[in-house]
CSV table of C-alpha atoms in Angstrom, one decimal:
chain,number,residue,atom,x,y,z
X,22,MET,CA,-23.9,-4.1,5.8
X,23,ILE,CA,-21.6,-7.0,6.3
X,24,THR,CA,-22.8,-9.5,8.8
X,25,GLU,CA,-20.4,-11.3,11.2
X,26,ALA,CA,-21.2,-14.6,9.4
X,27,ALA,CA,-20.1,-13.3,6.1
X,28,PRO,CA,-16.6,-13.7,4.7
X,29,ARG,CA,-13.8,-11.4,5.2
X,30,ARG,CA,-14.0,-8.8,2.3
X,31,ALA,CA,-11.0,-6.3,1.3
X,32,LEU,CA,-10.1,-3.8,-1.1
X,33,VAL,CA,-6.5,-3.8,-2.2
X,34,THR,CA,-5.4,-0.8,-4.2
X,35,GLY,CA,-2.1,-1.1,-6.5
X,36,ALA,CA,-2.6,-4.8,-6.9
X,37,SER,CA,-1.4,-5.5,-10.5
X,38,SER,CA,1.9,-6.6,-9.2
X,39,GLY,CA,4.5,-6.4,-6.2
X,40,ILE,CA,3.1,-6.1,-2.7
X,41,GLY,CA,-0.3,-5.5,-3.9
X,42,ALA,CA,-0.7,-8.6,-5.9
X,43,ALA,CA,1.0,-10.7,-3.2
X,44,THR,CA,-1.3,-9.3,-0.7
X,45,ALA,CA,-4.5,-10.1,-2.6
X,46,LEU,CA,-3.2,-13.8,-3.1
X,47,ARG,CA,-2.5,-14.1,0.7
X,48,LEU,CA,-5.8,-12.9,1.8
X,49,THR,CA,-7.5,-15.2,-0.8
X,50,SER,CA,-5.5,-18.3,0.6
X,51,GLU,CA,-7.3,-17.2,4.1
X,52,GLY,CA,-10.5,-17.4,2.6
X,53,TRP,CA,-10.8,-13.8,2.3
X,54,GLN,CA,-12.7,-12.2,-0.8
X,55,VAL,CA,-10.6,-9.5,-2.4
X,56,PHE,CA,-11.2,-6.7,-4.7
X,57,ALA,CA,-7.8,-6.0,-6.6
X,58,LEU,CA,-7.6,-2.6,-8.0
X,59,ALA,CA,-5.2,-1.3,-10.6
X,60,ARG,CA,-4.8,0.9,-13.6
X,61,ARG,CA,-3.9,-1.7,-15.8
X,62,ALA,CA,-6.3,-4.1,-16.8
X,63,GLU,CA,-3.8,-6.3,-18.6
X,64,LYS,CA,-1.7,-6.6,-15.2
X,65,LEU,CA,-4.6,-7.8,-13.4
X,66,GLU,CA,-5.5,-10.8,-15.8
X,67,HIS,CA,-3.3,-13.3,-13.8
X,68,LEU,CA,-5.3,-12.4,-10.6
X,69,ALA,CA,-8.4,-12.9,-12.3
X,70,GLU,CA,-7.9,-16.7,-12.6
X,71,GLN,CA,-7.5,-16.8,-9.0
X,72,GLU,CA,-10.6,-18.0,-6.9
X,73,GLY,CA,-11.9,-15.4,-4.6
X,74,ILE,CA,-10.1,-12.3,-6.4
X,75,ILE,CA,-12.3,-9.8,-8.3
X,76,PRO,CA,-10.2,-7.5,-10.5
X,77,LEU,CA,-11.4,-3.9,-10.9
X,78,VAL,CA,-9.6,-1.3,-13.2
X,79,CYS,CA,-9.3,2.2,-11.7
X,80,ASP,CA,-7.0,5.1,-11.3
X,81,VAL,CA,-6.9,6.0,-7.8
X,82,THR,CA,-6.1,9.7,-8.6
X,83,ASP,CA,-9.5,9.9,-10.3
X,84,PRO,CA,-12.3,10.4,-7.8
X,85,GLU,CA,-14.8,9.8,-10.4
X,86,GLN,CA,-13.3,6.3,-11.2
X,87,VAL,CA,-13.1,5.8,-7.4
X,88,ALA,CA,-16.9,6.5,-7.1
X,89,GLY,CA,-17.7,3.9,-9.6
X,90,VAL,CA,-15.8,1.3,-7.8
X,91,VAL,CA,-17.7,2.0,-4.7
X,92,GLU,CA,-20.8,1.4,-6.5
X,93,THR,CA,-19.4,-1.9,-8.0
X,94,ILE,CA,-18.4,-3.1,-4.6
X,95,THR,CA,-21.5,-2.0,-2.7
X,96,ALA,CA,-23.6,-4.2,-5.2
X,97,ALA,CA,-21.4,-7.0,-4.4
X,98,GLY,CA,-21.8,-6.8,-0.7
X,99,GLY,CA,-19.2,-4.3,0.5
X,100,ILE,CA,-15.9,-4.6,2.3
X,101,ASP,CA,-14.9,-4.4,5.9
X,102,THR,CA,-11.0,-3.9,5.0
X,103,LEU,CA,-9.2,-1.3,2.9
X,104,ILE,CA,-5.6,-1.6,2.0
X,105,ASN,CA,-4.0,1.4,0.3
X,106,ASN,CA,-1.1,0.1,-1.2
X,107,ALA,CA,-1.0,2.1,-4.4
X,108,GLY,CA,1.9,4.5,-4.7
X,109,GLY,CA,5.4,4.9,-6.1
X,110,ALA,CA,8.6,6.9,-6.4
X,111,LEU,CA,9.9,8.7,-9.7
X,112,GLY,CA,13.5,9.9,-9.8
X,113,VAL,CA,16.4,10.3,-7.5
X,114,ASP,CA,17.3,14.0,-8.1
X,115,PRO,CA,18.4,16.4,-5.4
X,116,VAL,CA,15.9,18.7,-4.1
X,117,GLY,CA,17.6,21.7,-5.9
X,118,THR,CA,17.0,19.9,-9.4
X,119,GLY,CA,14.2,17.8,-8.7
X,120,LYS,CA,11.4,17.9,-11.6
X,121,VAL,CA,8.2,19.3,-10.3
X,122,GLU,CA,6.4,16.9,-12.6
X,123,ASP,CA,7.9,14.0,-10.6
X,124,TRP,CA,7.1,15.4,-7.1
X,125,ARG,CA,3.4,16.1,-8.5
X,126,TRP,CA,3.0,12.8,-9.7
X,127,MET,CA,4.5,11.1,-6.3
X,128,PHE,CA,2.3,13.2,-4.2
X,129,GLU,CA,-0.8,12.5,-6.4
X,130,VAL,CA,-0.6,8.8,-6.2
X,131,ASN,CA,0.6,8.2,-2.6
X,132,VAL,CA,-1.3,11.1,-0.8
X,133,LEU,CA,-4.3,12.1,-3.1
X,134,GLY,CA,-4.7,8.7,-4.2
X,135,THR,CA,-4.7,7.5,-0.5
X,136,LEU,CA,-7.1,10.4,0.3
X,137,ASN,CA,-9.5,9.7,-2.6
X,138,VAL,CA,-10.3,6.0,-1.9
X,139,THR,CA,-10.3,6.5,1.8
X,140,GLN,CA,-12.9,9.1,1.6
X,141,ALA,CA,-14.8,7.1,-1.0
X,142,PHE,CA,-15.2,4.2,1.6
X,143,LEU,CA,-15.4,5.4,4.9
X,144,PRO,CA,-19.3,5.6,5.1
X,145,MET,CA,-19.1,1.8,4.4
X,146,LEU,CA,-16.6,1.1,6.9
X,147,ARG,CA,-18.4,3.1,9.5
X,148,GLU,CA,-21.5,1.4,8.9
X,149,HIS,CA,-19.8,-2.0,9.1
X,150,GLY,CA,-19.0,-1.2,12.6
X,151,GLU,CA,-15.6,-2.9,12.8
X,152,GLY,CA,-13.7,-1.6,9.6
X,153,THR,CA,-10.1,-1.5,9.1
X,154,VAL,CA,-7.8,0.8,6.7
X,155,LEU,CA,-4.4,-0.4,6.5
X,156,ASN,CA,-1.9,2.2,4.6
X,157,VAL,CA,1.3,0.8,3.0
X,158,THR,CA,3.6,3.9,3.5
X,159,SER,CA,7.3,3.6,3.9
X,160,THR,CA,10.4,4.0,6.1
X,161,ALA,CA,11.0,7.0,3.6
X,162,GLY,CA,7.9,8.4,5.5
X,163,TYR,CA,10.0,9.2,8.6
X,164,THR,CA,13.6,9.3,7.5
X,165,PRO,CA,15.1,11.7,5.1
X,166,TYR,CA,17.8,10.4,2.4
X,167,GLU,CA,19.6,12.0,-0.2
X,168,GLY,CA,17.9,11.7,-3.3
X,169,GLY,CA,14.7,11.1,-1.8
X,170,GLY,CA,13.3,14.5,-1.6
X,171,GLY,CA,10.1,13.9,-3.5
X,172,TYR,CA,9.2,10.5,-2.4
X,173,ASN,CA,10.1,11.5,1.3
X,174,ALA,CA,7.9,14.3,1.0
X,175,ALA,CA,4.9,12.2,-0.4
X,176,LYS,CA,5.4,9.5,2.1
X,177,TYR,CA,5.8,11.7,4.8
X,178,GLY,CA,2.1,13.3,3.9
X,179,GLN,CA,0.7,9.8,3.6
X,180,HIS,CA,2.2,8.7,7.0
X,181,ALA,CA,0.7,11.9,8.7
X,182,LEU,CA,-2.7,11.4,6.8
X,183,THR,CA,-2.6,7.6,8.1
X,184,GLY,CA,-2.0,9.1,12.0
X,185,VAL,CA,-4.7,11.8,11.9
X,186,LEU,CA,-7.2,9.3,10.5
X,187,ARG,CA,-6.5,7.0,13.4
X,188,LEU,CA,-7.4,9.8,15.8
X,189,GLU,CA,-10.5,10.9,14.0
X,190,GLU,CA,-12.0,7.4,13.0
X,191,ALA,CA,-11.4,5.7,16.7
X,192,GLU,CA,-14.9,6.9,17.5
X,193,HIS,CA,-16.5,4.9,14.5
X,194,ASN,CA,-14.5,1.9,15.8
X,195,ILE,CA,-12.1,2.0,12.7
X,196,ARG,CA,-8.9,0.5,13.1
X,197,VAL,CA,-6.1,2.2,11.1
X,198,ILE,CA,-2.8,0.6,10.7
X,199,ASP,CA,0.3,2.0,9.2
X,200,VAL,CA,2.8,-0.6,7.6
X,201,LEU,CA,6.2,0.9,6.7
X,202,PRO,CA,8.3,-1.4,4.4
X,203,GLY,CA,12.2,-0.7,4.2
X,204,MET,CA,14.1,-2.3,1.4
X,205,VAL,CA,11.7,-4.7,-0.7
X,206,HIS,CA,12.9,-6.2,-3.9
X,207,THR,CA,10.0,-6.2,-6.4
X,208,GLU,CA,9.9,-6.3,-10.2
X,209,GLU,CA,8.7,-2.8,-10.7
X,210,PHE,CA,9.2,-0.2,-7.9
X,211,THR,CA,13.1,0.6,-8.3
X,212,ALA,CA,13.0,0.0,-12.1
X,213,LYS,CA,10.1,2.4,-12.5
X,214,ARG,CA,11.8,4.8,-10.3
X,215,LEU,CA,14.9,4.9,-12.3
X,216,ARG,CA,13.0,5.2,-15.5
X,217,GLY,CA,13.2,1.6,-16.6
X,218,ASP,CA,17.1,1.4,-16.0
X,219,THR,CA,17.0,-2.1,-14.7
X,220,ALA,CA,20.9,-2.5,-14.3
X,221,ALA,CA,20.9,0.5,-11.9
X,222,ALA,CA,18.0,-0.9,-10.3
X,223,GLN,CA,19.8,-4.2,-9.9
X,224,LYS,CA,22.6,-2.5,-8.1
X,225,VAL,CA,20.0,-1.2,-5.3
X,226,TYR,CA,20.2,-4.8,-3.9
X,227,ALA,CA,23.7,-6.1,-5.1
X,228,GLY,CA,25.1,-7.9,-2.2
X,229,VAL,CA,22.1,-8.2,0.0
X,230,GLU,CA,21.7,-11.8,0.6
X,231,LYS,CA,18.2,-11.8,1.9
X,232,PRO,CA,16.3,-8.4,0.9
X,233,LEU,CA,12.4,-8.3,1.8
X,234,VAL,CA,10.2,-9.5,-1.2
X,235,ALA,CA,6.6,-8.7,-1.7
X,236,GLU,CA,5.4,-11.9,0.0
X,237,ASP,CA,7.0,-11.0,3.3
X,238,ILE,CA,5.0,-7.6,3.3
X,239,ALA,CA,1.8,-9.3,2.4
X,240,GLU,CA,2.2,-11.7,5.1
X,241,VAL,CA,2.8,-8.8,7.8
X,242,ILE,CA,-0.4,-7.2,6.2
X,243,THR,CA,-2.4,-10.5,6.7
X,244,ASN,CA,-1.5,-10.8,10.0
X,245,ALA,CA,-2.2,-7.5,10.9
X,246,VAL,CA,-5.9,-7.2,9.5
X,247,THR,CA,-6.7,-10.6,10.7
X,248,LEU,CA,-6.0,-10.0,14.4
X,249,PRO,CA,-9.2,-9.6,16.6
X,250,HIS,CA,-10.5,-6.3,15.8
X,251,HIS,CA,-9.8,-4.4,19.2
X,252,VAL,CA,-6.0,-5.1,18.3
X,253,ASN,CA,-4.6,-2.2,16.6
X,254,LEU,CA,-1.0,-2.5,15.3
X,255,ASP,CA,-0.6,1.2,14.9
X,256,GLN,CA,2.7,1.3,13.1
X,257,ILE,CA,4.6,-1.6,11.9
X,258,VAL,CA,8.3,-0.8,10.5
X,259,VAL,CA,9.5,-3.8,8.5
X,260,ARG,CA,13.0,-4.2,7.2
X,261,PRO,CA,15.3,-7.1,6.2
X,262,VAL,CA,18.0,-7.9,8.8
X,263,ALA,CA,20.6,-6.7,6.5
X,264,GLN,CA,19.2,-3.1,6.6
X,265,ALA,CA,19.8,-2.0,10.1
X,266,ALA,CA,18.7,1.5,9.3
X,267,GLN,CA,17.8,3.5,6.2
X,268,HIS,CA,21.6,4.6,5.6
X,269,LYS,CA,23.1,1.3,6.8
X,270,VAL,CA,22.8,-1.7,4.6
X,271,ILE,CA,25.1,-4.9,4.9
X,272,ARG,CA,26.3,-6.1,1.4
X,273,LYS,CA,28.4,-9.2,0.7
X,274,ASN,CA,30.4,-9.9,-2.3
């Protein structure tokens, strides 16, 4: 059990790049110890050089690998905060022609990955007495849009999981936070969704003077988890000013 005098400790999944990496770095700048988890060891190398960050290689969709991470973190002193950031989108096909394998991957990483890690760490967070679970979902989790069927479905599922978790874990004094980013310009998300078509990925942000970047979301996450524990920001929708709604984006030449 972590004592009050111990440093704050968090596990951040999907920490190899983008929002996850930015969050790990932002938390350590505030004096936290961070376990940075991702599938790709080579992508964690830059974080391994940062004081306060312990990189861990794990696929969140594999319960056995997650169980191994629990053992490692328990031996290292445990955590009080779990940040489920691992996720992603694949494809922009209509529902009528969407690839089942794409939908399956999105459901497994966004929903089942969050479930695997959360179930594994709930006993530790309950024992702590003031645990926090923060899930990075998406505005796609409550506003459907054309071409978003699989990602919408996965993020709706993760968003619902988060809401149910809050209801079920309040009696254990576990704070559950849902951060729902809108348009965020990161180096990998859209390019991966468009299967490596970087030119098409750049068009998504074309003309948007100030889209959000990973560091903006990391700032929001850090603020949410460092508030006094009795303060729960249930849902935080974060968009750039230029994105007034899912379907309305201001673009300038």
